[in-house]
XYZ file of N, CA and C in Angstrom:
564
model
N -4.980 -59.837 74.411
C -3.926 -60.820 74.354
C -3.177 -60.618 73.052
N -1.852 -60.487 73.238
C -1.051 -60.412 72.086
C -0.836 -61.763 71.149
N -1.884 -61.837 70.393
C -1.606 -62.961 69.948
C -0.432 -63.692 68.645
N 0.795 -63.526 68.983
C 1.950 -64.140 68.189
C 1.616 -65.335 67.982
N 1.164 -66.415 68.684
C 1.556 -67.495 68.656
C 0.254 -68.297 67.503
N -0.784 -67.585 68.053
C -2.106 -68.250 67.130
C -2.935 -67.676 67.627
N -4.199 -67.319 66.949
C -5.126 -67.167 67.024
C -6.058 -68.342 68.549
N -6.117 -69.663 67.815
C -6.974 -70.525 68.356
C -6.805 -70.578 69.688
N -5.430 -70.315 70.171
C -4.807 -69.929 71.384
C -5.392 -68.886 72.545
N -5.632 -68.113 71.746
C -6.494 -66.950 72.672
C -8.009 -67.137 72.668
N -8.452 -67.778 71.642
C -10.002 -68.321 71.856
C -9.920 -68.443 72.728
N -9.356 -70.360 72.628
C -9.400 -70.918 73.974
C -9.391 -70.519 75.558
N -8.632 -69.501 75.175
C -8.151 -68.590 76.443
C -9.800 -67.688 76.707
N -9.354 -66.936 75.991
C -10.353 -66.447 76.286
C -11.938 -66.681 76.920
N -12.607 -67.760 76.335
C -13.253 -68.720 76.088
C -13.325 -69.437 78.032
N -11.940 -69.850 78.070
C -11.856 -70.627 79.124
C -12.172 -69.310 80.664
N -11.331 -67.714 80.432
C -11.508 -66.660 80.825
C -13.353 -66.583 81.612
N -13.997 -66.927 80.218
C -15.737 -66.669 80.379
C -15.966 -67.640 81.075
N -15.258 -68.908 80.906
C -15.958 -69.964 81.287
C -16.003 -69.764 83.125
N -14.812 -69.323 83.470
C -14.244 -69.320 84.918
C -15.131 -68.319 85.274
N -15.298 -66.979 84.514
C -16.317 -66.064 85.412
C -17.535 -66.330 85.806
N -18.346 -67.119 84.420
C -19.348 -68.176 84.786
C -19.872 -69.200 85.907
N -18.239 -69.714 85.748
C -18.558 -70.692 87.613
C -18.359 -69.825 88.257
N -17.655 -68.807 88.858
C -17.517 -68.375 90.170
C -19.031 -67.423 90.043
N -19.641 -66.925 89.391
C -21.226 -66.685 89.512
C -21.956 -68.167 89.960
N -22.261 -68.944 89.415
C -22.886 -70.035 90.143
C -22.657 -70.494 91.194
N -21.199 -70.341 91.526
C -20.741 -70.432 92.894
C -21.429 -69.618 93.725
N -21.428 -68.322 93.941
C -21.793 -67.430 94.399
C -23.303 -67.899 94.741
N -24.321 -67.811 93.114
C -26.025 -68.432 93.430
C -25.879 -69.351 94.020
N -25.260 -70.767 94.146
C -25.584 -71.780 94.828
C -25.067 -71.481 96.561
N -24.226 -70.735 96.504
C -23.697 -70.556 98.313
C -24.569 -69.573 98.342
N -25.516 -68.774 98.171
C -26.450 -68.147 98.522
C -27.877 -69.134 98.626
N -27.796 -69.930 97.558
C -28.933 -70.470 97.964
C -28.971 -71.646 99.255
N -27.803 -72.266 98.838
C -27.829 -72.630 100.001
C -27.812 -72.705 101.634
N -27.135 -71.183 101.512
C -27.349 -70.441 103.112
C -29.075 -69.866 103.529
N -29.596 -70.109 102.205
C -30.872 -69.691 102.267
C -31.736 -70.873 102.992
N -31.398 -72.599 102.241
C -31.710 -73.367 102.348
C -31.529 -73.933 103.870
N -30.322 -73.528 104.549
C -29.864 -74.205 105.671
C -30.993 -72.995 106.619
N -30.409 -71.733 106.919
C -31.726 -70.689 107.324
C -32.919 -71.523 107.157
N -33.318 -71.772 106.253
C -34.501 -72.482 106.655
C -35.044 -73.705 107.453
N -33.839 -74.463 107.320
C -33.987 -75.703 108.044
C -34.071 -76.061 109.569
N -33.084 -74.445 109.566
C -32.832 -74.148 111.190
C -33.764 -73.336 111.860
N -34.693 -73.011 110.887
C -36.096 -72.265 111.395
C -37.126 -73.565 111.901
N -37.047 -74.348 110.455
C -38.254 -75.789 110.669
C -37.851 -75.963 111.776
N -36.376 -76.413 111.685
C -36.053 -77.533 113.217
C -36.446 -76.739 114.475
N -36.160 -75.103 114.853
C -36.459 -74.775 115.688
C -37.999 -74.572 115.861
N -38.811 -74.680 115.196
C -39.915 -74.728 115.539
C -40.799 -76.009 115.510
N -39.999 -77.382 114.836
C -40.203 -78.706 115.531
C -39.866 -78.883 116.816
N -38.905 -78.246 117.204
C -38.684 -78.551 118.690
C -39.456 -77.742 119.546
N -40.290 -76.392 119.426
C -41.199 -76.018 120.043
C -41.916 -76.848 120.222
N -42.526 -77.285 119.430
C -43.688 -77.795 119.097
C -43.695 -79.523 119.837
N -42.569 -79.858 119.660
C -42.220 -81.533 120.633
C -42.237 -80.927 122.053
N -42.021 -79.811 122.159
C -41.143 -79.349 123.528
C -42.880 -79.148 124.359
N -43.748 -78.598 123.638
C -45.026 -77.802 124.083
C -45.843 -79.005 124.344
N -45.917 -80.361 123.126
C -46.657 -81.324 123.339
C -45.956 -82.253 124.881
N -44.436 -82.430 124.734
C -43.712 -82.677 125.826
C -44.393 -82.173 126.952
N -44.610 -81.225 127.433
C -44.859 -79.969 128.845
C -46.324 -80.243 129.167
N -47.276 -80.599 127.550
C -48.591 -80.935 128.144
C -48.894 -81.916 128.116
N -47.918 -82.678 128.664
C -48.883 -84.414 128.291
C -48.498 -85.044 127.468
N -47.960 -85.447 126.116
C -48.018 -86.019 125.344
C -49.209 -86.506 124.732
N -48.560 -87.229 124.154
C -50.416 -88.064 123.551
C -51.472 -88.180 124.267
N -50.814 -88.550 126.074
C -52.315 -88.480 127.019
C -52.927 -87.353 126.921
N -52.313 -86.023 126.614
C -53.246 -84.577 126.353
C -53.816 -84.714 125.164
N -54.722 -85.346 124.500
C -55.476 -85.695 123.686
C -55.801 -86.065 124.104
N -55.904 -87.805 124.665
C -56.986 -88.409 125.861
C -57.608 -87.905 126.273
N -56.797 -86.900 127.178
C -57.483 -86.246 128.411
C -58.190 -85.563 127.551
N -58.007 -84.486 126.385
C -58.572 -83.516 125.960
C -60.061 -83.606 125.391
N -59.536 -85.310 124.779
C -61.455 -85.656 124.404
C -61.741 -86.357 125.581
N -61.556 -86.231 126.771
C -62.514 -87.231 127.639
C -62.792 -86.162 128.360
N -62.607 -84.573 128.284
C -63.035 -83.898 129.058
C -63.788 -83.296 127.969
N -64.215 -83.245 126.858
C -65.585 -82.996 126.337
C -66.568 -82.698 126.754
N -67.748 -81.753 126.358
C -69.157 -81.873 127.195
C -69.837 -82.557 126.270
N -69.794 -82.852 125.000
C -70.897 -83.383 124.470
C -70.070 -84.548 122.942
N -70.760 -84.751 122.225
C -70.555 -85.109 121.172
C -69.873 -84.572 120.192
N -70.698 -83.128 120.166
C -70.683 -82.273 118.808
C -68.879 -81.468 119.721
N -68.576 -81.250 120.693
C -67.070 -80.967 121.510
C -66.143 -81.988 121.216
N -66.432 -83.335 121.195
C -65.399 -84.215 121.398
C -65.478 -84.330 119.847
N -66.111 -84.375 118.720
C -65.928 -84.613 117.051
C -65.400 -83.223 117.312
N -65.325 -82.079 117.407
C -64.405 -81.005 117.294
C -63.020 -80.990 117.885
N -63.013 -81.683 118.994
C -61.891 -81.789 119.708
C -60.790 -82.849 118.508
N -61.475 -83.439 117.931
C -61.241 -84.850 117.427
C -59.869 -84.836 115.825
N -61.316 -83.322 115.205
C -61.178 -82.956 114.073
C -60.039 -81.713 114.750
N -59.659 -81.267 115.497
C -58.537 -80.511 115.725
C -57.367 -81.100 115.712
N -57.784 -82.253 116.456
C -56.066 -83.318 116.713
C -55.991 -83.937 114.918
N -56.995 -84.057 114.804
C -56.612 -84.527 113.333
C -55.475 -83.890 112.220
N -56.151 -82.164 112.614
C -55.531 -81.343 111.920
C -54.445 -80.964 112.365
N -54.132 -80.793 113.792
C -52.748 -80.758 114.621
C -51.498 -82.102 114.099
N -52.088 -83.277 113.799
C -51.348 -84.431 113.107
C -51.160 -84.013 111.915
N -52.185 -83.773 111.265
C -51.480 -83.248 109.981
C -50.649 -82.472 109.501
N -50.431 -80.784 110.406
C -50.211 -80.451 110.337
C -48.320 -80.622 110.689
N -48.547 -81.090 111.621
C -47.288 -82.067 112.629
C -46.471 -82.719 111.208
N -46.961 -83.753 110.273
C -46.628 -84.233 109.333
C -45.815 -83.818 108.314
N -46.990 -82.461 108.028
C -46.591 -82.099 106.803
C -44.901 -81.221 107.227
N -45.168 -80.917 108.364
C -43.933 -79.340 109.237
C -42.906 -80.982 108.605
N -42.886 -82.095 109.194
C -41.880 -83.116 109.170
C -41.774 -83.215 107.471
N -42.353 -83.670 106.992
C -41.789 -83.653 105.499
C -41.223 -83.019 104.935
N -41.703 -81.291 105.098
C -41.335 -79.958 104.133
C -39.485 -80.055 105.640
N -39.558 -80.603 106.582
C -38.119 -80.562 107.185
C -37.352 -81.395 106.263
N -37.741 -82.548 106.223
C -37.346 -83.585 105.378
C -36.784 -83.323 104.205
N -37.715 -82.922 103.312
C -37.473 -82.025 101.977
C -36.188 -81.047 101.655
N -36.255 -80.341 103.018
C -35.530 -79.139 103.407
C -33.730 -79.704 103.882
N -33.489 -80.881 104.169
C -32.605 -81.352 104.485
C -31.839 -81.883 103.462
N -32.394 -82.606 102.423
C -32.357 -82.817 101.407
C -31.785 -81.656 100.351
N -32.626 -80.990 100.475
C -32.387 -80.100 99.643
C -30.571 -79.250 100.257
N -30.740 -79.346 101.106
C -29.475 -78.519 101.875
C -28.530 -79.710 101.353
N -28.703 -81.148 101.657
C -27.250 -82.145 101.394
C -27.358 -81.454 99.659
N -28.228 -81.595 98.551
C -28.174 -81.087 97.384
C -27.815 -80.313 96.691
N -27.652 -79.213 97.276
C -27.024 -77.666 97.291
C -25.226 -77.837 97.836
N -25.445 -78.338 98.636
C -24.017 -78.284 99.318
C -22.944 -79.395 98.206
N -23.519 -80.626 98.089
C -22.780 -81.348 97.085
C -22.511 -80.566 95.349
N -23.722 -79.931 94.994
C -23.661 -79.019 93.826
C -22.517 -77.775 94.291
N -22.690 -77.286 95.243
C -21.396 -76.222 95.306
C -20.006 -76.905 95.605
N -19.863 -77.988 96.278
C -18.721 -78.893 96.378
C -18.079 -79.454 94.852
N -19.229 -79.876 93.888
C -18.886 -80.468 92.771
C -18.266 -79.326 92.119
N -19.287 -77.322 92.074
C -18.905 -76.544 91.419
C -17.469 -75.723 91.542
N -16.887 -75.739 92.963
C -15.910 -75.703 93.454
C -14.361 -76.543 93.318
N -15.046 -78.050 92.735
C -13.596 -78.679 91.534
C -13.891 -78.653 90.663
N -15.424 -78.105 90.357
C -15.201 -77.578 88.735
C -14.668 -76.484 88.374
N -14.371 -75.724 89.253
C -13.775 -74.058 88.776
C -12.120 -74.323 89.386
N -11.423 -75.031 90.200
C -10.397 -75.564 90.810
C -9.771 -76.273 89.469
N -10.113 -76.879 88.670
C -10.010 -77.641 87.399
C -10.112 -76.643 86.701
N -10.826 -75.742 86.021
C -10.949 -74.705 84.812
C -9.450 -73.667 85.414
N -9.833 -73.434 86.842
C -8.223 -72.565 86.740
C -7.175 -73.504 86.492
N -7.253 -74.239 86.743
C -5.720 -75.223 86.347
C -5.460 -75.654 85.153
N -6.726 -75.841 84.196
C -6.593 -75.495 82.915
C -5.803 -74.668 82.715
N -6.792 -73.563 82.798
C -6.822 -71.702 82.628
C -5.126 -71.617 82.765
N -4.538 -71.887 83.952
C -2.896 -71.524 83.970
C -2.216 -72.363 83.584
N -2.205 -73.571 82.952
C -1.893 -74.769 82.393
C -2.080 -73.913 80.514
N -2.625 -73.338 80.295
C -2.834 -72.744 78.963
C -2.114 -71.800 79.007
N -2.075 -70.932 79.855
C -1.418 -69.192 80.174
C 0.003 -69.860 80.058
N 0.811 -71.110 80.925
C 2.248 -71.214 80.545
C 2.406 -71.511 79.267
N 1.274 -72.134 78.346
C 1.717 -72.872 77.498
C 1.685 -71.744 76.877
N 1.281 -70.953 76.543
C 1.137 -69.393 75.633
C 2.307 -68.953 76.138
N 2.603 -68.546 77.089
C 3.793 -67.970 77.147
C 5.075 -68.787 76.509
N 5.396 -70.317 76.760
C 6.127 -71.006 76.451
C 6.084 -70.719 74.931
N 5.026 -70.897 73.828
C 5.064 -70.438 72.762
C 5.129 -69.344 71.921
N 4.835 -68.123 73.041
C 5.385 -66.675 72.755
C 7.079 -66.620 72.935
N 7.653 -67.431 73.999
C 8.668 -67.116 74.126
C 9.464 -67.958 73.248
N 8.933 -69.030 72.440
C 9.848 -69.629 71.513
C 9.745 -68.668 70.325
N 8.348 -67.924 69.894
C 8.265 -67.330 69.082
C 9.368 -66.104 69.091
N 9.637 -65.617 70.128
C 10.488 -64.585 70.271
C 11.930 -64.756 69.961
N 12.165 -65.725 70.691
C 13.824 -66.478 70.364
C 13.762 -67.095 68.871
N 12.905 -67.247 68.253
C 12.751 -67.545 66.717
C 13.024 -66.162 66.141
N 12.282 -65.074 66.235
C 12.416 -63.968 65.765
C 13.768 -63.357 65.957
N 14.387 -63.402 67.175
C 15.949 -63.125 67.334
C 16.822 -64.061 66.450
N 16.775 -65.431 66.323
C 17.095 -65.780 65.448
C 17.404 -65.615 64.128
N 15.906 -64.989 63.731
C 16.047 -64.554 62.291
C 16.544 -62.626 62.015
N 16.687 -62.118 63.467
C 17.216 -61.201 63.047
C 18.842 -61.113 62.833
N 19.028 -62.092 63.995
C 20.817 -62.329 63.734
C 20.988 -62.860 62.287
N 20.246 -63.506 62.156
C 20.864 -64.101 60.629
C 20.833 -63.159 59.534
N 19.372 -62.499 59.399
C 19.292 -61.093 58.764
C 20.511 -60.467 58.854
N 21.085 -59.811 59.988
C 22.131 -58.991 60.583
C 23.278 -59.560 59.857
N 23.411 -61.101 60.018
C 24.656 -61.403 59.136
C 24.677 -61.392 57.830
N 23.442 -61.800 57.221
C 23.417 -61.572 55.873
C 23.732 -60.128 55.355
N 23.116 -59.400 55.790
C 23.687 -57.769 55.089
C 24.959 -57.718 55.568
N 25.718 -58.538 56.746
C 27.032 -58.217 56.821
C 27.702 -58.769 55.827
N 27.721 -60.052 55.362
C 28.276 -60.568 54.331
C 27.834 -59.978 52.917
N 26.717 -59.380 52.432
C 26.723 -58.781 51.389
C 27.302 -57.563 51.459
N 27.330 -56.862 52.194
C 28.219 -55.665 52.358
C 30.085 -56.004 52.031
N 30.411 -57.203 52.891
C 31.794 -57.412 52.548
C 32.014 -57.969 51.162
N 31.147 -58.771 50.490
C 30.748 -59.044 48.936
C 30.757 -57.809 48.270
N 29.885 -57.101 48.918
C 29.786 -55.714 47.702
C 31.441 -54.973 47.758
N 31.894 -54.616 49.095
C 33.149 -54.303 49.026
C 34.224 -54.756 48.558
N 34.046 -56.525 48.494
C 35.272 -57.297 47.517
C 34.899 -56.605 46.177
N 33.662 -56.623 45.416
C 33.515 -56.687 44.232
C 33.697 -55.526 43.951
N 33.501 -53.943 44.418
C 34.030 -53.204 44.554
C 35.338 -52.647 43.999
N 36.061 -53.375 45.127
C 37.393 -53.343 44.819
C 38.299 -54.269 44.103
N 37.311 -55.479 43.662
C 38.149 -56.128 42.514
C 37.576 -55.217 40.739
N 36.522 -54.835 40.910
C 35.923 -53.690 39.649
C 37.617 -52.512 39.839
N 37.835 -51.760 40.733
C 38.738 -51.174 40.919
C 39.562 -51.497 40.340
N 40.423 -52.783 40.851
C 41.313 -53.143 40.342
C 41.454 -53.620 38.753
N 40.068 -53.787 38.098
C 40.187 -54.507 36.297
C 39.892 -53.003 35.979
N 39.543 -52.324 36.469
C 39.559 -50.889 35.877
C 41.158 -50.334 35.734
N 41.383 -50.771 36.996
C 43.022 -49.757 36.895
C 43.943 -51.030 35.888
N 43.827 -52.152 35.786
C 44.727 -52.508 34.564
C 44.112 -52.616 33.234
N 42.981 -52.094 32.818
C 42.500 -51.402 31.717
C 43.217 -50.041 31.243
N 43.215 -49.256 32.404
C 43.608 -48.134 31.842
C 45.055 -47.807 31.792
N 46.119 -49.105 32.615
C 47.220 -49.075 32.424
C 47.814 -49.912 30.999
N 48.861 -49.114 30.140
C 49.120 -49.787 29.329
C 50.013 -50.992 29.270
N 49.849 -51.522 27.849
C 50.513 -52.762 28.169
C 51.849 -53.181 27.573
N 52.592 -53.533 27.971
C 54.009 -53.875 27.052
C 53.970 -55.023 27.460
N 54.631 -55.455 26.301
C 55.268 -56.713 25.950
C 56.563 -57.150 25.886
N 56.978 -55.762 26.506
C 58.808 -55.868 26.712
C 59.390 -57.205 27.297
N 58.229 -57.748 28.524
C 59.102 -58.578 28.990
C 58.467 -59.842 28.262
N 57.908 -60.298 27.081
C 57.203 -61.411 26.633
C 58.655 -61.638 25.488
N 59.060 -62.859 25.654
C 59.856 -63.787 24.930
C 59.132 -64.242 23.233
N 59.557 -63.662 22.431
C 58.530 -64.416 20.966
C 59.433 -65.991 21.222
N 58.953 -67.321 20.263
C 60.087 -68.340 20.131
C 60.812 -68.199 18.653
């Protein structure tokens, strides 16, 4: 940056330059992470809906009923028991880490929404500074023309100074060396 106008000017600039490359990198990590985040959600969900869809097809909750009342013994139906236990749990936890996962996606998406008028704002800075630099380069310039015209006139007028004086030296020279009479001077 040609800096005429100031120094602090191109910091800023500059400065503001880093700042913008900065967000559009975070931009970038957060729309990656977040396509990462949604991919995932659309994995959970599709495999919550297996999983409603499979308990759906066998029964519902009565396929547990049924499942411990067709037991052969004790030590079958506490196994049968301790499976559904772990099938609920498991059921749970798939719902939370969805939960989590949804969350996390509204979180991501509002952070790239927020980072997106934050870099929408830094460029409008950013070119809100770039006119104003130019606006002050270009006064600087029309200042400098200024002072060259005036320059320009000044050596013109000392030049026509030097040439009066010049030629008024000329002229006390040439009635120096012309002599003088007094023919036409009246005594009283």
């Amino acid at each position: 940056c040609a800096c005429l106008v100031g120094s602090e000017m191109c910091i800023r600039d500059r400065t503001l330059e880093s700042d913008i490359a900065s967000k559009e990198a975070e931009i970038e990590k957060t729309q990656g992470d977040l396509t990462k985040a949604q991919n995932a959600k659309d994995k959970q969900y599709g495999a919550m809906k297996k999983r409603i869809q499979y308990l759906y097809e066998k029964g519902g909750n009565n396929a547990w009923f049924q499942m411990m009342l067709n037991a052969d013994n004790l030590a079958d139906l506490l196994t049968r028991a301790e499976y559904t236990q772990q099938m609920y749990e498991q059921d749970r936890e798939s719902l939370q880490k969805y939960a989590r996962t949804i969350e996390e996606v509204q979180k991501l998406e509002d952070q790239y929404e927020q980072e997106k008028a934050d870099f929408e704002t830094m460029k409008e800075e950013y070119e809100a500074q770039q006119s104003n630099l130019q606006y002050q380069l270009d006064v600087t310039r029309a200042n400098s023309a200024d002072c060259e015209n005036e320059i320009a006139y000044a050596q013109q007028q000392a030049t026509e100074y030097a040439n009066l004086l010049e030629q008024q030296q000329a002229e006390i020279e040439q009635l120096e060396a012309e002599p003088v009479s007094y023919t036409h001077l009246t005594l009283p």
